[in-house]
CSV table of C-alpha atoms in Angstrom, one decimal:
chain,number,residue,atom,x,y,z
A,22,MET,CA,0.0,0.0,0.0
A,23,GLU,CA,1.4,3.4,-1.0
A,24,HIS,CA,1.9,6.3,1.4
A,25,GLN,CA,-1.3,8.0,0.2
A,26,GLU,CA,-3.3,5.0,0.9
A,27,LYS,CA,-2.0,4.9,4.5
A,28,ILE,CA,-3.1,8.5,4.9
A,29,ASP,CA,-6.5,7.6,3.5
A,30,TYR,CA,-7.0,4.8,6.1
A,31,GLU,CA,-6.0,7.2,8.9
A,32,ARG,CA,-8.7,9.6,7.6
A,33,ILE,CA,-11.2,6.8,7.3
A,34,ALA,CA,-10.5,5.7,10.9
A,35,LYS,CA,-10.9,9.3,12.1
A,36,ALA,CA,-14.2,9.5,10.2
A,37,ILE,CA,-15.5,6.2,11.7
A,38,ARG,CA,-14.7,7.5,15.2
A,39,TYR,CA,-16.6,10.7,14.5
A,40,MET,CA,-19.6,8.9,13.0
A,41,GLN,CA,-19.8,6.5,16.0
A,42,THR,CA,-19.5,9.3,18.5
A,43,HIS,CA,-22.1,11.5,16.8
A,44,PHE,CA,-24.3,8.7,15.5
A,45,SER,CA,-27.5,10.0,17.3
A,46,ALA,CA,-27.1,13.3,15.5
A,47,GLN,CA,-26.9,11.7,12.1
A,48,PRO,CA,-24.0,13.9,10.9
A,49,SER,CA,-24.1,15.1,7.3
A,50,LEU,CA,-21.5,14.3,4.6
A,51,GLU,CA,-20.3,17.9,4.9
A,52,GLU,CA,-19.8,17.6,8.7
A,53,VAL,CA,-17.8,14.3,8.5
A,54,ALA,CA,-15.7,15.6,5.6
A,55,ARG,CA,-14.9,18.7,7.5
A,56,GLU,CA,-13.7,16.6,10.5
A,57,VAL,CA,-11.1,14.9,8.3
A,58,HIS,CA,-10.1,18.0,6.4
A,59,LEU,CA,-11.4,17.0,3.0
A,60,SER,CA,-13.9,18.4,0.6
A,61,PRO,CA,-17.3,16.5,0.7
A,62,LEU,CA,-16.8,15.2,-2.8
A,63,HIS,CA,-13.2,14.0,-2.2
A,64,PHE,CA,-14.2,12.4,1.1
A,65,GLN,CA,-17.1,10.6,-0.5
A,66,LYS,CA,-14.7,9.2,-3.2
A,67,VAL,CA,-12.0,8.1,-0.7
A,68,PHE,CA,-14.4,6.5,1.7
A,69,SER,CA,-16.5,4.7,-0.9
A,70,ALA,CA,-13.4,3.3,-2.5
A,71,TRP,CA,-12.2,1.9,0.8
A,72,ALA,CA,-15.5,0.7,2.2
A,73,GLY,CA,-17.4,-0.4,-0.9
A,74,THR,CA,-20.3,1.8,0.1
A,75,SER,CA,-21.3,5.3,1.0
A,76,PRO,CA,-20.5,6.8,4.4
A,77,LYS,CA,-24.2,7.0,5.1
A,78,LYS,CA,-24.7,3.3,4.4
A,79,PHE,CA,-21.6,2.4,6.3
A,80,ILE,CA,-22.7,4.0,9.5
A,81,GLN,CA,-25.7,1.8,9.5
A,82,TYR,CA,-23.4,-1.2,9.9
A,83,LEU,CA,-21.8,0.4,12.9
A,84,SER,CA,-25.1,0.7,14.8
A,85,LEU,CA,-26.1,-1.3,17.9
A,86,ALA,CA,-29.3,-2.3,16.1
A,87,HIS,CA,-27.4,-3.9,13.3
A,88,ALA,CA,-25.2,-5.9,15.7
A,89,LYS,CA,-28.3,-7.0,17.7
A,90,ARG,CA,-30.0,-8.2,14.5
A,91,LEU,CA,-26.9,-10.2,13.4
A,92,LEU,CA,-26.8,-11.8,16.8
A,93,LYS,CA,-30.4,-12.7,16.7
A,94,GLU,CA,-30.0,-14.3,13.3
A,95,GLN,CA,-26.9,-16.2,14.3
A,96,GLN,CA,-28.7,-17.4,17.5
A,97,ARG,CA,-30.7,-19.7,15.2
A,98,THR,CA,-28.0,-20.7,12.7
A,99,LEU,CA,-24.4,-20.0,13.6
A,100,PHE,CA,-23.4,-23.1,15.5
A,101,ASP,CA,-26.5,-25.2,14.7
A,102,THR,CA,-25.5,-26.0,11.1
A,103,SER,CA,-22.4,-27.1,9.3
A,104,PHE,CA,-20.4,-24.3,7.7
A,105,HIS,CA,-18.9,-26.9,5.3
A,106,THR,CA,-22.0,-26.8,3.1
A,107,GLY,CA,-24.6,-24.3,2.1
A,108,PHE,CA,-22.6,-21.1,2.1
A,109,SER,CA,-24.5,-18.1,0.8
A,110,SER,CA,-21.5,-16.4,-0.6
A,111,SER,CA,-18.1,-17.2,-1.9
A,112,SER,CA,-16.5,-15.0,0.7
A,113,ARG,CA,-17.6,-17.3,3.5
A,114,LEU,CA,-15.9,-20.2,1.8
A,115,HIS,CA,-12.6,-18.5,2.6
A,116,GLU,CA,-12.9,-19.6,6.2
A,117,LEU,CA,-12.3,-23.2,5.0
A,118,PHE,CA,-8.9,-22.2,3.7
A,119,ILE,CA,-7.2,-21.2,7.0
A,120,ARG,CA,-5.5,-24.1,8.8
A,121,ILE,CA,-4.1,-24.0,12.3
A,122,GLU,CA,-1.1,-26.2,13.3
A,123,GLY,CA,-0.1,-25.9,17.0
A,124,MET,CA,3.6,-25.7,17.9
A,125,SER,CA,5.0,-28.7,19.7
A,126,PRO,CA,5.0,-28.6,23.5
A,127,ALA,CA,8.8,-28.4,23.4
A,128,THR,CA,8.7,-25.3,21.1
A,129,TYR,CA,6.0,-23.8,23.4
A,130,LYS,CA,8.1,-24.2,26.5
A,131,ASN,CA,11.5,-23.2,25.1
A,132,GLY,CA,10.4,-19.9,23.6
A,133,GLY,CA,10.8,-21.1,20.0
A,134,LYS,CA,14.5,-21.9,20.4
A,135,GLU,CA,14.8,-23.9,17.2
A,136,LEU,CA,12.7,-21.5,15.1
A,137,LEU,CA,13.9,-19.1,12.4
A,138,ILE,CA,11.2,-16.5,12.1
A,139,SER,CA,10.9,-14.3,9.0
A,140,TYR,CA,9.0,-11.0,9.4
A,141,SER,CA,8.0,-8.0,7.4
A,142,PHE,CA,6.2,-4.7,7.8
A,143,ARG,CA,3.2,-4.2,5.5
A,144,GLU,CA,0.5,-1.7,5.0
A,145,SER,CA,-3.1,-3.1,4.9
A,146,LEU,CA,-6.7,-2.0,4.6
A,147,PHE,CA,-6.7,-1.5,8.4
A,148,GLY,CA,-3.3,0.1,8.9
A,149,MET,CA,0.3,-1.1,9.3
A,150,VAL,CA,1.0,-4.7,10.3
A,151,LEU,CA,3.9,-6.8,11.4
A,152,ILE,CA,3.5,-10.3,10.0
A,153,ALA,CA,5.9,-13.1,10.8
A,154,SER,CA,6.2,-16.7,9.7
A,155,THR,CA,8.1,-19.9,10.4
A,156,GLY,CA,8.7,-22.5,7.8
A,157,VAL,CA,5.3,-24.0,8.6
A,158,GLY,CA,3.0,-21.0,8.6
A,159,ILE,CA,2.1,-17.6,10.0
A,160,CYS,CA,3.0,-17.3,13.7
A,161,PHE,CA,2.2,-13.6,14.3
A,162,LEU,CA,0.2,-10.8,12.8
A,163,SER,CA,-0.3,-7.6,14.7
A,164,PHE,CA,-1.5,-4.1,13.8
A,165,ILE,CA,1.2,-1.7,14.9
A,166,ALA,CA,1.7,2.0,15.3
A,167,ASP,CA,5.5,1.8,15.6
A,168,PRO,CA,7.8,-0.8,13.9
A,169,GLU,CA,10.2,-1.0,16.8
A,170,GLU,CA,7.5,-1.6,19.4
A,171,GLY,CA,5.9,-4.2,17.1
A,172,LEU,CA,9.2,-6.1,16.6
A,173,LYS,CA,9.8,-6.0,20.4
A,174,ALA,CA,6.4,-7.6,21.0
A,175,LEU,CA,7.2,-10.3,18.4
A,176,LYS,CA,10.5,-11.1,20.1
A,177,GLN,CA,8.8,-11.2,23.5
A,178,GLU,CA,6.5,-13.8,22.1
A,179,PHE,CA,9.4,-16.0,20.9
A,180,PRO,CA,12.3,-14.9,23.2
A,181,ALA,CA,14.7,-17.8,22.1
A,182,ALA,CA,14.0,-17.7,18.4
A,183,SER,CA,16.2,-16.4,15.6
A,184,PHE,CA,14.8,-13.6,13.4
A,185,GLU,CA,15.3,-12.2,9.9
A,186,GLU,CA,13.5,-9.4,8.1
A,187,LYS,CA,12.3,-11.2,5.0
A,188,ARG,CA,9.1,-11.5,3.0
A,189,ASP,CA,8.0,-14.9,1.9
A,190,SER,CA,5.1,-16.6,0.1
A,191,LEU,CA,3.4,-17.6,3.4
A,192,GLN,CA,3.2,-13.9,4.4
A,193,ASP,CA,2.1,-12.9,0.9
A,194,ARG,CA,-0.8,-15.4,0.9
A,195,ALA,CA,-2.0,-14.2,4.3
A,196,MET,CA,-1.8,-10.6,3.3
A,197,ALA,CA,-3.8,-11.4,0.1
A,198,TYR,CA,-6.5,-12.9,2.4
A,199,LEU,CA,-6.5,-9.9,4.6
A,200,GLU,CA,-6.9,-7.6,1.6
A,201,GLY,CA,-9.7,-9.8,0.1
A,202,ARG,CA,-7.5,-10.7,-2.9
A,203,ASN,CA,-7.4,-14.4,-2.3
A,204,ALA,CA,-9.6,-15.2,-5.2
A,205,SER,CA,-7.9,-18.5,-5.9
A,206,LEU,CA,-8.7,-19.7,-2.3
A,207,GLU,CA,-5.1,-20.7,-1.6
A,208,GLU,CA,-4.7,-22.2,1.8
A,209,VAL,CA,-3.4,-19.9,4.5
A,210,LYS,CA,-1.4,-21.8,7.1
A,211,LEU,CA,-1.0,-20.7,10.7
A,212,HIS,CA,1.7,-22.1,13.0
A,213,LEU,CA,0.7,-21.0,16.5
A,214,LYS,CA,2.0,-21.1,20.0
A,215,GLY,CA,-0.9,-21.8,22.4
A,216,THR,CA,-2.2,-24.1,25.0
A,217,PRO,CA,-4.6,-26.8,23.9
A,218,PHE,CA,-7.5,-24.7,25.3
A,219,GLN,CA,-6.4,-21.6,23.3
A,220,LEU,CA,-6.0,-23.6,20.1
A,221,LYS,CA,-9.6,-25.0,20.5
A,222,VAL,CA,-10.9,-21.5,21.0
A,223,TRP,CA,-9.0,-20.1,18.0
A,224,GLN,CA,-10.2,-23.1,15.8
A,225,ALA,CA,-13.8,-22.3,16.8
A,226,LEU,CA,-13.3,-18.6,15.8
A,227,LEU,CA,-12.5,-19.8,12.3
A,228,GLN,CA,-16.1,-21.1,12.0
A,229,VAL,CA,-17.7,-17.7,12.5
A,230,PRO,CA,-18.4,-16.6,8.9
A,231,VAL,CA,-17.6,-13.3,7.3
A,232,GLY,CA,-20.3,-10.8,8.0
A,233,SER,CA,-21.5,-12.7,11.1
A,234,LEU,CA,-21.1,-12.0,14.8
A,235,THR,CA,-21.2,-14.1,17.9
A,236,VAL,CA,-20.7,-13.8,21.7
A,237,TYR,CA,-18.2,-15.3,24.1
A,238,GLY,CA,-20.7,-17.8,25.6
A,239,LYS,CA,-21.4,-19.2,22.1
A,240,ILE,CA,-17.7,-19.9,21.5
A,241,ALA,CA,-17.4,-21.5,25.0
A,242,ALA,CA,-20.4,-23.7,24.2
A,243,ARG,CA,-19.0,-24.6,20.8
A,244,ILE,CA,-15.8,-26.0,22.3
A,245,GLY,CA,-17.7,-28.0,25.0
A,246,SER,CA,-17.0,-25.6,27.9
A,247,PRO,CA,-20.2,-23.7,28.4
A,248,GLY,CA,-19.2,-22.5,31.9
A,249,ALA,CA,-15.9,-21.2,30.7
A,250,SER,CA,-16.9,-17.9,29.1
A,251,ARG,CA,-14.2,-15.9,31.0
A,252,ALA,CA,-11.4,-18.3,30.1
A,253,THR,CA,-12.7,-18.3,26.5
A,254,GLY,CA,-12.6,-14.5,26.5
A,255,SER,CA,-9.0,-14.6,27.7
A,256,ALA,CA,-8.1,-17.0,24.9
A,257,ILE,CA,-9.8,-14.8,22.4
A,258,GLY,CA,-7.8,-11.8,23.7
A,259,ALA,CA,-4.6,-13.7,23.4
A,260,ASN,CA,-5.1,-14.4,19.7
A,261,PRO,CA,-1.7,-13.8,18.1
A,262,VAL,CA,-2.8,-13.4,14.5
A,263,ALA,CA,-5.1,-10.4,13.9
A,264,TYR,CA,-7.9,-10.8,11.4
A,265,LEU,CA,-6.9,-14.3,10.1
A,266,ILE,CA,-8.4,-15.7,13.3
A,267,PRO,CA,-11.4,-13.4,13.4
A,268,CYS,CA,-11.6,-12.5,17.1
A,269,HIS,CA,-13.1,-9.2,15.9
A,270,ARG,CA,-16.4,-11.0,15.2
A,271,VAL,CA,-16.9,-11.7,18.9
A,272,ILE,CA,-18.9,-9.0,20.7
A,273,ARG,CA,-20.9,-8.6,23.9
A,274,SER,CA,-24.3,-10.2,24.2
A,275,SER,CA,-25.8,-6.6,24.5
A,276,GLY,CA,-24.7,-6.0,20.9
A,277,HIS,CA,-22.0,-3.5,21.9
A,278,PHE,CA,-18.7,-4.3,20.2
A,279,GLY,CA,-16.7,-4.4,23.4
A,280,GLY,CA,-12.9,-4.3,23.5
A,281,TYR,CA,-10.2,-5.3,21.0
A,282,ARG,CA,-6.5,-5.4,21.5
A,283,TRP,CA,-5.8,-3.6,18.3
A,284,GLY,CA,-8.3,-0.8,18.9
A,285,LEU,CA,-12.1,-0.5,19.0
A,286,THR,CA,-12.2,1.7,15.9
A,287,ARG,CA,-10.3,-0.9,13.9
A,288,LYS,CA,-12.7,-3.6,15.1
A,289,ALA,CA,-15.7,-1.5,14.1
A,290,ALA,CA,-14.2,-0.9,10.7
A,291,MET,CA,-13.7,-4.6,10.2
A,292,ILE,CA,-17.2,-5.6,11.3
A,293,ALA,CA,-18.8,-2.9,9.2
A,294,ARG,CA,-16.7,-3.6,6.1
A,295,GLU,CA,-17.4,-7.3,6.3
A,296,SER,CA,-21.1,-6.6,6.6
A,297,VAL,CA,-20.9,-4.5,3.5
A,298,GLN,CA,-19.2,-7.3,1.6
A,299,THR,CA,-21.8,-9.9,2.5
A,300,GLN,CA,-25.0,-7.8,2.6
A,301,GLU,CA,-24.6,-4.7,0.6
A,302,PRO,CA,-26.3,-4.2,-2.8
A,303,PRO,CA,-24.2,-2.5,-5.6
A,304,LEU,CA,-22.6,0.8,-4.5
A,305,THR,CA,-24.7,3.9,-4.9
A,306,ASN,CA,-23.5,7.5,-5.0
A,307,SER,CA,-25.8,8.8,-2.2
A,308,PHE,CA,-24.3,9.8,1.1
């Protein structure tokens, strides 16, 4: 992503924060554009290119009412049917092409001593990321504000590993999925350090389709631990690969989006953009 596109995302994120804060007042196109220091026409163009819909339509997907409606729909269908058949859109089929492989207990305990981890810094639809891979798959993907701090977090995760700044095909494939460019449905492999419980939770998250939402209790029930909502929430919060394991699709039972380790504005942007992808009719030019 070019420097201008990075600026555009920062403006979009600022616009989303403003629209959420002032939702009840139903801000006009001119008001939101003024907040991000763009002309209304240019803001409309930039926002629509990123979101796939107009700002006015997008704000509807940020609403509490929309989240509640999705939860009500998923109450009947999300974990009661198989996701391996009957997908209503090709985008949902992408979930079948992410595979998790847990690291060995020895690797988990010794801090990745035998691992050579390649990493690179990339720009994405949702801001800068640090993505890292072993020879097996992606082991880390984090949205970052500062490259040095991001690299420090990676090394803390694998204190005994060796590191090299290098792009590879595993990273490219994962980034294509994040950007929605994985049209050939190539398999994205993850190589994760986690406890057996965490791995079960992360695997369950992969079964939440694009454009859908669920709650912590539903994930806990899915893995056979209905009384472990708090532990499930901790495992979700410990997810080491942003977006690929869609912890952003888990919200509170009230319909409020709740927290997100990479920022609530980013979570809202992901939820709304995925709703646009799976539910939105062709783009119109109206605000």
